[in-house]
Every structure is written in structure tokens, then in C-alpha cells.
Short mmCIF file of C-alpha atoms in Angstrom, two decimals:
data_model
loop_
_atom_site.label_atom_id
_atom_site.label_comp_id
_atom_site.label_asym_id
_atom_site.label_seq_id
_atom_site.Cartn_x
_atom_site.Cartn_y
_atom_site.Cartn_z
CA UNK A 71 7.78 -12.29 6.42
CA UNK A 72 5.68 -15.22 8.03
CA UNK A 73 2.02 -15.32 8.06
CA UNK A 74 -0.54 -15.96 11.62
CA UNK A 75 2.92 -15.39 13.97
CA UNK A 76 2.31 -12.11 15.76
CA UNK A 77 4.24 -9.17 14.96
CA UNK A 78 4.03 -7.68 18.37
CA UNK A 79 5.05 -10.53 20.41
CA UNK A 80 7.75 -10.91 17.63
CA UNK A 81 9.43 -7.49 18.29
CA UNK A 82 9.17 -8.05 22.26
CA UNK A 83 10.81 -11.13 21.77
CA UNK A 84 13.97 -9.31 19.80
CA UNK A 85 14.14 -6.34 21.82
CA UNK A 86 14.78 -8.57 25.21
CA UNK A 87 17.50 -10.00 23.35
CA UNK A 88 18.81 -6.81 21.60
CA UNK A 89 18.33 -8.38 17.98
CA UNK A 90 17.14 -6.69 14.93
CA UNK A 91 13.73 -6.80 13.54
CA UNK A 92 11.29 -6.59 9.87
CA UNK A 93 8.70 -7.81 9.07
CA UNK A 94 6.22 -6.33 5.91
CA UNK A 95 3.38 -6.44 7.07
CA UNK A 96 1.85 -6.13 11.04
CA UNK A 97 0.69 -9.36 11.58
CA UNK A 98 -1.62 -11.44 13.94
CA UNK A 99 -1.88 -14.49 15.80
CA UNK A 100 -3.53 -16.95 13.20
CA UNK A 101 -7.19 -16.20 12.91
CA UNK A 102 -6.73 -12.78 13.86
CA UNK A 103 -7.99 -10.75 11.07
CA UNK A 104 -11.09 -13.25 10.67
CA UNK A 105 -12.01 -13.44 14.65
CA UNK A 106 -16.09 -12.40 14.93
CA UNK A 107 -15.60 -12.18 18.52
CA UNK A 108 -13.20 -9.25 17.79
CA UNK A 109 -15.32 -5.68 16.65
CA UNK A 110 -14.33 -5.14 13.28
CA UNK A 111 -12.60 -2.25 13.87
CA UNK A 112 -9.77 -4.32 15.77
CA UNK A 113 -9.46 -6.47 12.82
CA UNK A 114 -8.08 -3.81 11.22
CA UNK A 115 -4.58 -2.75 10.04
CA UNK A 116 -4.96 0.68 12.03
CA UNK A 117 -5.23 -1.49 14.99
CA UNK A 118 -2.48 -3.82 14.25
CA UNK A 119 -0.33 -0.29 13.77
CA UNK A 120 -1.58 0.96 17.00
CA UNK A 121 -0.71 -1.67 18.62
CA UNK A 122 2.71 -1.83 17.43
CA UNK A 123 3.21 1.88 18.35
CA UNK A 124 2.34 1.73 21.76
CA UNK A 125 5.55 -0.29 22.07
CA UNK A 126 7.65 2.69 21.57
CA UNK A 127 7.36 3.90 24.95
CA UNK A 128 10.73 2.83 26.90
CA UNK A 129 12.08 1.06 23.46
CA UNK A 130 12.90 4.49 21.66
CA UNK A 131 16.74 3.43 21.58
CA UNK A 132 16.87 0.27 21.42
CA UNK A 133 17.73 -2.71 18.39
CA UNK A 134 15.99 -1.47 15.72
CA UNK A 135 12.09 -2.89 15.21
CA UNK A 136 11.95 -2.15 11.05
CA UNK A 137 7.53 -2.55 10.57
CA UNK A 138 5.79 -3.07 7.52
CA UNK A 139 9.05 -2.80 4.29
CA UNK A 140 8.45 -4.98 2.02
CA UNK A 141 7.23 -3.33 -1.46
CA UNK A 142 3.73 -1.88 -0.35
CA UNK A 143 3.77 -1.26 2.63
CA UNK A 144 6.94 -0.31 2.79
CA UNK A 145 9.22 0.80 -1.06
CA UNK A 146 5.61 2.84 -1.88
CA UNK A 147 6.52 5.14 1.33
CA UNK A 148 9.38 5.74 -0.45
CA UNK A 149 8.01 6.68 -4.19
CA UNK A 150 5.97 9.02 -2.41
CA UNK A 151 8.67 11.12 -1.61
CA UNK A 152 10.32 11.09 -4.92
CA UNK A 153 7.03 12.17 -6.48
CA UNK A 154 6.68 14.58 -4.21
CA UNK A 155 10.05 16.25 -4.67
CA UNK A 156 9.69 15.79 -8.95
CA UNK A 157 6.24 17.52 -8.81
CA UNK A 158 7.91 20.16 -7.07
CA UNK A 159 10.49 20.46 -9.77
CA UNK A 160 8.36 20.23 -12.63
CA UNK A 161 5.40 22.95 -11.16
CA UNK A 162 8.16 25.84 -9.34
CA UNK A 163 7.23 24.97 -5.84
CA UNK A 164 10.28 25.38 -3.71
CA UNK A 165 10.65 22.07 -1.78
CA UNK A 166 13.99 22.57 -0.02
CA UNK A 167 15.10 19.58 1.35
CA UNK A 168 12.50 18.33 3.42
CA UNK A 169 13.72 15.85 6.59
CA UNK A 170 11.07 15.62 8.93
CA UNK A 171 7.36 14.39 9.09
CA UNK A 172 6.51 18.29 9.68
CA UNK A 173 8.22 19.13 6.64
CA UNK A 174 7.19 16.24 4.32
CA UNK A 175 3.66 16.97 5.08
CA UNK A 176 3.55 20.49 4.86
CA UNK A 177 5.35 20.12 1.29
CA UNK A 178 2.08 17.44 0.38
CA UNK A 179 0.07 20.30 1.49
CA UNK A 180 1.72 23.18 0.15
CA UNK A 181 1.63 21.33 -3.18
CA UNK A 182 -2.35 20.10 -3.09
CA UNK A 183 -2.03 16.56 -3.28
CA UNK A 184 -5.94 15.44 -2.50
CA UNK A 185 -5.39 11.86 -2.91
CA UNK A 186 -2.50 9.07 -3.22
CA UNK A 187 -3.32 5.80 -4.69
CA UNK A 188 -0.61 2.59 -4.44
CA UNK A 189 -1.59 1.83 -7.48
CA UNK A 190 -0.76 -1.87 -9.12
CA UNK A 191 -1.46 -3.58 -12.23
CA UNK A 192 -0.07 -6.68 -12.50
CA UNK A 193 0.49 -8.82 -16.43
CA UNK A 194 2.09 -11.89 -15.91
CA UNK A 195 0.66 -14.69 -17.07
CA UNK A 196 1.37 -18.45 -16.91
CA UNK A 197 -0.70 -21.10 -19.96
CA UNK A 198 -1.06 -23.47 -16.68
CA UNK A 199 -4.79 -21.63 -15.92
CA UNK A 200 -6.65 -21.17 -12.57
CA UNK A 201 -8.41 -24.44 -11.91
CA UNK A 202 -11.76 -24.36 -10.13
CA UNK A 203 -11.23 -24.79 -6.37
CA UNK A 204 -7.99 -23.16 -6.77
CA UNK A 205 -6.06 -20.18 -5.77
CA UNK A 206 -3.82 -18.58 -8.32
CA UNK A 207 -1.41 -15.78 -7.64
CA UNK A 208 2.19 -14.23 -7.62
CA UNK A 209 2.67 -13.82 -4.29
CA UNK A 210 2.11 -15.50 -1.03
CA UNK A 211 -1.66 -16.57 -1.45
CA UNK A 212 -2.57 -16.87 2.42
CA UNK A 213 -1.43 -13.66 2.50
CA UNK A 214 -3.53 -11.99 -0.18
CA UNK A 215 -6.90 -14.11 1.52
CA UNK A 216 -5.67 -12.46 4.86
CA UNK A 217 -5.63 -9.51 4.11
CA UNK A 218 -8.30 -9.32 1.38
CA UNK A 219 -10.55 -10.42 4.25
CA UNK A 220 -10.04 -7.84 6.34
CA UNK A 221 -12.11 -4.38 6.52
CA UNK A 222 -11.29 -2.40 3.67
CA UNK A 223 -9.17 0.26 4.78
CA UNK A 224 -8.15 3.77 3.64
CA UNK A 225 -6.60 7.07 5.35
CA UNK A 226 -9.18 9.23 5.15
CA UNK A 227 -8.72 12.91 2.91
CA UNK A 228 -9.24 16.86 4.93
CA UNK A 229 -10.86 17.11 1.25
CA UNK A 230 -13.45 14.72 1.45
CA UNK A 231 -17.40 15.61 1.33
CA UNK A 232 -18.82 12.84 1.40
CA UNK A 233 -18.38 10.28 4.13
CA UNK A 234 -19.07 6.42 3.16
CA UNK A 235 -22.60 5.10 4.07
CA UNK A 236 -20.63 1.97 5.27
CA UNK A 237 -17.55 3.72 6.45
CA UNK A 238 -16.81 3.94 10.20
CA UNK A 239 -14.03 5.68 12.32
CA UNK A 240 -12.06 4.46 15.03
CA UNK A 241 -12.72 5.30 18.43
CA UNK A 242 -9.23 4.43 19.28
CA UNK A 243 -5.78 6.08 18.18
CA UNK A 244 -4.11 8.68 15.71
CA UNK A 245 -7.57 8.60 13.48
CA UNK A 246 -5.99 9.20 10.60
CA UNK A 247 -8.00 6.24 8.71
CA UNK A 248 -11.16 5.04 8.37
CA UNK A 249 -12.97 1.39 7.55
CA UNK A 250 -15.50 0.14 5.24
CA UNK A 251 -18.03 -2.56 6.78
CA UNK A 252 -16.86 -4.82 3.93
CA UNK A 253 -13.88 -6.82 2.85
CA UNK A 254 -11.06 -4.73 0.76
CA UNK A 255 -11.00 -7.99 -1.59
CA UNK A 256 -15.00 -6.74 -2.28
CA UNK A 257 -14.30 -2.99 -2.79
CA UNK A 258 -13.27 -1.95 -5.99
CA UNK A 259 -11.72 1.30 -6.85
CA UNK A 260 -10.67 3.52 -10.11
CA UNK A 261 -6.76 4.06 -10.57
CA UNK A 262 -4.47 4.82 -13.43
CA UNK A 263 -1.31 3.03 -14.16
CA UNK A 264 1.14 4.17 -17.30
CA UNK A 265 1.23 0.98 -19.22
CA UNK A 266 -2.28 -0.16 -18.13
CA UNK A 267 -4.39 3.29 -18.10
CA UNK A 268 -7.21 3.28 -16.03
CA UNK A 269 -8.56 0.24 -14.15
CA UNK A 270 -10.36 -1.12 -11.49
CA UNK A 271 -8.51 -2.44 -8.64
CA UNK A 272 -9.48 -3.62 -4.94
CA UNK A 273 -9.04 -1.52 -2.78
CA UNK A 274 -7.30 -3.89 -0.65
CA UNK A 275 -5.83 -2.60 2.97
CA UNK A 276 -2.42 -2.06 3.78
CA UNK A 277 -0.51 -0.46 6.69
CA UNK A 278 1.33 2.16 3.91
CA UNK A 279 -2.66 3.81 3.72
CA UNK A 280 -2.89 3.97 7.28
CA UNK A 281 0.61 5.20 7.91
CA UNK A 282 1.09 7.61 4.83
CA UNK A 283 -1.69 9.66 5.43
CA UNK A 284 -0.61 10.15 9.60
CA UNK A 285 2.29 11.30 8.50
CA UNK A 286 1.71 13.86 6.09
CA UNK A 287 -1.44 15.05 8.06
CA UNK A 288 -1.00 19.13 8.95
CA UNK A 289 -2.33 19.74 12.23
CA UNK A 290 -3.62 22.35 14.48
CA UNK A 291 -2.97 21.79 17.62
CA UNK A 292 -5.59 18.48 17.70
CA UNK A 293 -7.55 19.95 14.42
CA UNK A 294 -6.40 18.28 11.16
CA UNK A 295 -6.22 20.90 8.20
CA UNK A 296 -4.43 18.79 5.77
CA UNK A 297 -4.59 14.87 5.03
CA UNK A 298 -4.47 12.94 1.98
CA UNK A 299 -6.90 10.47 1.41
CA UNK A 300 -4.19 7.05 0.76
CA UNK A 301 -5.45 3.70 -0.51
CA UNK A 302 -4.63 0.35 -2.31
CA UNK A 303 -5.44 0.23 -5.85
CA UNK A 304 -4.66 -3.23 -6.96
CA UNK A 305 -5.22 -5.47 -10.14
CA UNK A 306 -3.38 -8.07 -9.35
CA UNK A 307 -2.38 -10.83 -12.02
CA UNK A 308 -6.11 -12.11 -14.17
CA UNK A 309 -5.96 -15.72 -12.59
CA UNK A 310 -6.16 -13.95 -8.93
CA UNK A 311 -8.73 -12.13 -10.16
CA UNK A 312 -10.39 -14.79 -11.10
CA UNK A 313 -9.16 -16.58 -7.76
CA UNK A 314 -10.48 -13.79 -5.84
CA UNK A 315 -14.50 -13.84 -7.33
CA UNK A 316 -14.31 -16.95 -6.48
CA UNK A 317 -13.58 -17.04 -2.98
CA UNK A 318 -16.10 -14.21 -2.56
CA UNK A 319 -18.88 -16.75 -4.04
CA UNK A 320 -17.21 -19.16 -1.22
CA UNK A 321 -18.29 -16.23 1.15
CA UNK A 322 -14.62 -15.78 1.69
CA UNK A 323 -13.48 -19.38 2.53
CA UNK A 324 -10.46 -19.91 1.47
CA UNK A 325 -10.25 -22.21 -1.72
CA UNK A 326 -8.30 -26.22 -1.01
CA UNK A 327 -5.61 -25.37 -3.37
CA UNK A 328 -3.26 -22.27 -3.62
CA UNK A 329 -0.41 -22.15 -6.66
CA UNK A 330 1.76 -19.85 -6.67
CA UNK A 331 3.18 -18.83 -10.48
CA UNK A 332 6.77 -18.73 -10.88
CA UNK A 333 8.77 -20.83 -13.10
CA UNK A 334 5.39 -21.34 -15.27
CA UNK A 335 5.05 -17.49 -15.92
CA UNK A 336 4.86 -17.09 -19.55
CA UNK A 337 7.48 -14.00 -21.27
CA UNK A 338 6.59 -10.43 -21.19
CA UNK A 339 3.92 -9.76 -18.20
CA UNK A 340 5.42 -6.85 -15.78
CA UNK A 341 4.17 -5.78 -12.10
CA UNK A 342 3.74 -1.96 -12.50
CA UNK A 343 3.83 -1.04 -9.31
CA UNK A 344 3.62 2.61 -8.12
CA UNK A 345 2.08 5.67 -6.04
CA UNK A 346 -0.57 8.04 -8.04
CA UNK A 347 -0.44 11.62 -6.32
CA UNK A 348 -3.11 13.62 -7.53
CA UNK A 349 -5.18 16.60 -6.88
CA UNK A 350 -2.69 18.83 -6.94
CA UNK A 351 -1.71 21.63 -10.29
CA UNK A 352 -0.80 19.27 -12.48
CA UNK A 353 -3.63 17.17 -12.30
CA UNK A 354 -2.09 13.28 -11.46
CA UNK A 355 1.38 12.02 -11.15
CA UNK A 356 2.34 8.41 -11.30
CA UNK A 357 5.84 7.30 -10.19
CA UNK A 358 7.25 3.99 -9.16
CA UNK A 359 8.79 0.43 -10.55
CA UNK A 360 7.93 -1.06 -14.25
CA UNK A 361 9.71 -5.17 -14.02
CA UNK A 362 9.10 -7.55 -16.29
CA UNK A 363 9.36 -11.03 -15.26
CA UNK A 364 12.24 -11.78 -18.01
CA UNK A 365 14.03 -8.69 -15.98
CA UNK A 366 13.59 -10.41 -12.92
CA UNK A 367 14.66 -13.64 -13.85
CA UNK A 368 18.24 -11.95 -15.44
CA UNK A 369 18.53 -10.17 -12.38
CA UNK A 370 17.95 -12.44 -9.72
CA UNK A 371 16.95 -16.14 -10.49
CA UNK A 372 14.06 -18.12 -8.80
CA UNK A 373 11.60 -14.50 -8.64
CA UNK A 374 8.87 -13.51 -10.35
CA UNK A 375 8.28 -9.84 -11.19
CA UNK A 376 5.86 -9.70 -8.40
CA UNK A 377 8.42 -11.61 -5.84
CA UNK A 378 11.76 -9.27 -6.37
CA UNK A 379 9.98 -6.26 -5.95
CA UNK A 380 8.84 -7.47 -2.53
CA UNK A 381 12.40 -9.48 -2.18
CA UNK A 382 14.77 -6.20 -2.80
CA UNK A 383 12.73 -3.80 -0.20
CA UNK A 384 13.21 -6.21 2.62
CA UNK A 385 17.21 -6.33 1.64
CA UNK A 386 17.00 -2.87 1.94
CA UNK A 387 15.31 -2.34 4.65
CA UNK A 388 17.50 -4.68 6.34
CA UNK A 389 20.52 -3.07 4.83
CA UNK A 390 19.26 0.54 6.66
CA UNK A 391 18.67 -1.38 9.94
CA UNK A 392 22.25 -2.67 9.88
CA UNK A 393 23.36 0.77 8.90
CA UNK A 394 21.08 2.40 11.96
CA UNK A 395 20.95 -0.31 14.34
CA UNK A 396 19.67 1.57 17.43
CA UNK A 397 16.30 3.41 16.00
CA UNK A 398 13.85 1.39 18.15
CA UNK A 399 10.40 1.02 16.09
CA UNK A 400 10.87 2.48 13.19
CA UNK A 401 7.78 2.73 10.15
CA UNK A 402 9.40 2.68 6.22
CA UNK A 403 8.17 7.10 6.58
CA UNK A 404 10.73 7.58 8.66
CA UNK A 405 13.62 6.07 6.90
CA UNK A 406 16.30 7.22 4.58
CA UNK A 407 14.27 7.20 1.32
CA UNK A 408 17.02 8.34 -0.94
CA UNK A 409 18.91 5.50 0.85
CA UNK A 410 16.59 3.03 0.54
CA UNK A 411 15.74 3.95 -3.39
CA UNK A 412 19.82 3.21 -4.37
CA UNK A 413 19.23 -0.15 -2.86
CA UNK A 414 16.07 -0.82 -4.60
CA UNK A 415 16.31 0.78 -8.01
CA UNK A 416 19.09 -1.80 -10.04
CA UNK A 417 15.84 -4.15 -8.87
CA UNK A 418 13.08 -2.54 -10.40
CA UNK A 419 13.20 -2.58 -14.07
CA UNK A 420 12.38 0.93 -15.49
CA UNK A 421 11.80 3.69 -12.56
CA UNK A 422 9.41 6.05 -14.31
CA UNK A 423 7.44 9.28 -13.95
CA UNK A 424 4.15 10.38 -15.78
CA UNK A 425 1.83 12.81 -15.80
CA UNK A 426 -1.78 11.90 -17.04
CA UNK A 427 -5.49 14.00 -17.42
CA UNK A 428 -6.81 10.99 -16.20
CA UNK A 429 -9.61 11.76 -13.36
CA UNK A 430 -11.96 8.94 -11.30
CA UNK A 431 -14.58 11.02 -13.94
CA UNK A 432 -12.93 10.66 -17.18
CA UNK A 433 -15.55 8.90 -19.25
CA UNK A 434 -18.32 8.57 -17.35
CA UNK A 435 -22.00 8.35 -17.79
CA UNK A 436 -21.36 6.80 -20.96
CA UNK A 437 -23.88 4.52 -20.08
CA UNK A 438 -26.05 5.70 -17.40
CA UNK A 439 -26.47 8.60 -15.04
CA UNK A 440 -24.57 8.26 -11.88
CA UNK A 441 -24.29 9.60 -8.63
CA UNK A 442 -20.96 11.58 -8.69
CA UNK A 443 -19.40 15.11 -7.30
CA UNK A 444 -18.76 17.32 -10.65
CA UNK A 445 -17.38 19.91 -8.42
CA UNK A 446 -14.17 18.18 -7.51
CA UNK A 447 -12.90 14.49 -9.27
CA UNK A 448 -11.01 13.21 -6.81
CA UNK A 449 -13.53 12.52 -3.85
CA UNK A 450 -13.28 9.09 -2.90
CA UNK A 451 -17.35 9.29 -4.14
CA UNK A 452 -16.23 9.15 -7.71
CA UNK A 453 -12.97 7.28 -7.27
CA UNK A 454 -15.22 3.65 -5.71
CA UNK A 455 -16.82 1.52 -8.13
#
């Protein structure tokens, strides 16, 4: 759960020795995501991921290399699966009991799901405000700057029309993602939380939006004819916010001072963290993790909100590891969900479901005319700012 020590080199290291492995996120040697010598499209999560799956070959049964399960990546992979299997439920689609990728995927298809959003708003608030120069957040702020610099990245839809005038594609790997030619801390897009409603969040990138949408793509034979379009949707707390326009006007130089808010957190903000499937019959579904900080702090002292939710998925991935110690390189898809979710859930505040008629084109034009698909709400067109 380090920052600038390389992932890769990390699970080489523990596989010589036959020792377990996690990490949340793929990372880098330091200054990898920011390197100019690099092309930007090996700054890039996808990359990171590709690189960490081409050490599969001749590893497939050995210690067990747990990537990217921490919250999101990671828990989110997780909450997708419930959703999927309560959207079933609710709408009469028979889901059986789905165990492989090939079956997870062709349930995500069978049930129409265009687009999944991680989609985060997060409340808490400390009186102790941002102070200029200064970075502000809940959570490791080195890694929010790393990653926030990085291309923004999303897996990219079978339903999408309209390809990004700044996107690119890989020329490299699974393909089941694409990149914007700008930072995901500059890239805004429109989600939909329960408690918050609808909101603009950066579309930060994250290895669950690369790795999601692989594996619940429907192929045939090399031809894709299903993929969700999967990307970050975060507000994170207002002083990051704040934190974050500000290193943008720094041209994304990282501030002198970084705080992160714990103890100083003021009663009653939450992290609502979740996945929003939508597309599909019933319009959107949001499921996932409502914790207030005052929960956190009963249930497990010295965390933030923002902090346990990250905290419990490692202990539970590490839990699963223990539990299936021989998997080789294993991504949070592939796990024991149901598993992993009886770990998590005493953790997570209130676990909810809703439904909402929210679309990317609910209330729009209100001001001025804009350049949007009528025909079908969720392309990725409507859902940027």
C-alpha cells in the first residue's frame, strides 16, 4: 500500500521467496506516471495492468500475487456483482449462479448494462480549512496527485457512438480501455449518488475501469459484441476539491504541504462510495457502502470514513489470500465476492440499493443548447462535462 515502489518488481520479489502478495493499486517506480520520456499511453493504468499480467506465465500456481484490493480498485469489483445479481431479482432475468468471467459477463450483457460508474461522493469535513499552498484530503495525498496526474482513463462501452476527440487506444494489450490526452484530475464527469444526487466528479483512473470492463466484455472469437463502458466518478471531500483546482493552476505541481484529515473531521460527513450500473430496463442502479465518520470511529478507532473503507478491503483481501494461498496473480474479478462482501460489510456503515430516473441528460439545456445524443443518455458524450 506504498507509493513510487514498483508493483512488478514487488511481486517477483515474493514469488522467489514463496510469500504472499497485495497491494491496491499497480504501482511504479517513483516518477513513473509523470515520466515525458515515456508515451503517454505507458503512463497509463492499462499499462501498469499489462504489465502485471504478463507475469502470469509460469507463476499460475504459485503464492498468491492479490493486485489492486483496496476499496476502488478492488471492494467496487465486488458491488458490481451484487448489483448485478439484485437487478436480476428485481427485473425477472434468470441469473443462475454465475462463477466464471464467461458467465458474469454474459449476465451484464444479457441484462443491458451500457455503463458502470464507481461512483463517490465524499462529506466529511474538518473547521481546520485548506490553506493556500496546501493539500487537503482523506486519504493518502501523494496518492490522489499520482494518480490524478495520470491520463484519464476509462474502459471503453460496445455502445458507444461517439469516440473522444482527445481519446486514444492502445496499440498494446487486451484493449479493453481507452485514454484521454488529459489528466483524470482535469476531466470531469456526471454521476448520481443516493444521498448526494447528481454531481460532477473527476473522472479519475483506476485499475477497477480497466479491469471491469475486460472482464465482462462478450467476445467473438477476437470481435467484442458486449463491453461496458467503466469509469471513476469521484467528488472527493470540498477541501480536495479545492486542493485539486489548485494544483491544476500549479500546472500539476504538487503543492509544499499535504494534510491529511482525521482526528480534525468534524461529526456527520459520510464517504458514499458505490458502483452505478445503468443502461439496462430499469434505467440506473446504485449499490455500495454509506459510513459516516462517527461509524468509523465506533468501529475501528484512528480511521476516517474514507480510511476504513480502504482499511477493511485490504483485510479482506488478505483474509482470501490466506484462505487460497496458491492462486498465483490474482485481480479482485476473480475472487470470492460473496466472500469478500461478509468480510467487508460489518465495515461499511449502511450497504444500500437504489434505483433512480436519473440520466447524464436529466436537466439539461436549462441554460444553453448543447451538443448531446437524445437518442441514447448514457453515451459517454452526455455523461463528460
Amino acid at each position: 500500500v506504498s507509493v513510487d515502489v514498483s508493483s512488478v518488481a514487488l511481486i517477483e520479489f515474493c514469488h522467489a521467496r514463496g510469500a504472499m502478495y497485495l497491494d491496491t493499486c499497480i504501482e511504479p517506480w517513483a516518477g513513473g506516471y509523470t515520466d515525458k520520456n515515456m508515451p503517454a499511453s505507458h503512463r497509463t493504468n492499462y499499462a501498469l495492468r499489462e504489465q502485471a499480467l504478463a507475469m502470469r506465465k509460469g507463476r499460475e500456481t504459485g503464492a498468491t500475487a492479490v493486485i489492486t484490493h483496496g476499496a476502488n480498485p478492488g471492494m467496487v469489483s465486488h458491488f458490481v456483482k451484487q448489483a448485478m445479481l439484485n437487478i436480476a431479482a428485481d427485473t425477472g432475468v434468470a441469473a443462475g449462479d454465475p462463477q466464471t468471467r464467461e458467465q458474469w459477463a454474459k449476465l451484464a450483457h444479457l441484462l443491458g448494462i451500457k455503463v458502470i460508474h464507481i461512483a463517490e461522493r465524499d462529506t466529511q469535513v474538518s473547521p481546520v480549512r485548506k490553506r493556500p499552498g496546501e493539500f487537503v484530503n482523506t486519504w493518502s495525498c501523494d496518492g490522489f496527485v499520482s494518480e490524478g496526474c495520470q491520463p484519464c482513463e476509462l474502459g471503453w462501452g460496445s455502445h458507444e457512438k461517439h469516440f473522444p476527440k482527445d481519446g486514444q487506444r492502445h496499440d498494446f494489450g487486451r484493449g479493453s480501455a481507452i485514454f484521454l490526452t488529459q489528466p483524470g484530475a482535469a476531466t470531469r464527469v456526471r454521476t448520481w449518488t443516493p444521498k448526494a444526487g447528481h454531481f460532477h466528479g473527476f473522472a479519475i483512473t483506476h485499475g477497477e475501469s480497466i479491469s471491469i470492463a475486460d472482464y465482462l466484455s462478450v467476445k467473438d472469437g477476437e470481435k467484442v459484441v458486449y463491453r461496458p463502458t467503466v469509469h471513476y466518478a469521484y467528488h472527493p471531500c470540498d477541501d480536495a476539491v479545492l486542493s485539486v483546482h489548485e494544483l491544476a493552476g500549479r500546472n500539476f505541481v504538487m503543492q509544499s504541504q499535504q494534510r491529511i484529515l482525521m482526528n480534525e473531521i468534524s461529526s456527520g460527513g459520510i464517504d458514499e462510495l458505490g458502483v452505478l450500473l445503468a443502461g439496462h430496463s430499469r434505467n440506473a442502479y446504485w449499490y455500495g457502502s454509506q459510513l459516516s465518520v462517527d461509524e468509523a470511529r465506533k468501529l475501528c478507532p484512528y480511521n476516517n470514513a474514507t480510511s476504513l473503507q480502504v482499511t477493511v478491503a485490504v483485510l479482506s483481501g488478505v483474509i482470501w489470500a490466506m484462505e487460497n494461498p496458491n492462486r498465483g496473480i490474482v485481480e479482485p474479478d476473480e475472487m470470492d465476492f460473496r466472500r469478500n462482501l461478509e468480510i467487508c460489510k460489518p465495515y461499511l456503515g449502511s450497504v444500500v440499493g437504489e434505483y433512480t430516473g436519473w440520466n447524464p441528460l436529466t436537466g439539461r439545456e436549462s441554460l444553453f443548447p448543447e451538443d448531446i445524443d437524445r437518442d441514447d443518455p448514457w453515451q459517454f458524450k452526455n455523461v463528460r462535462v
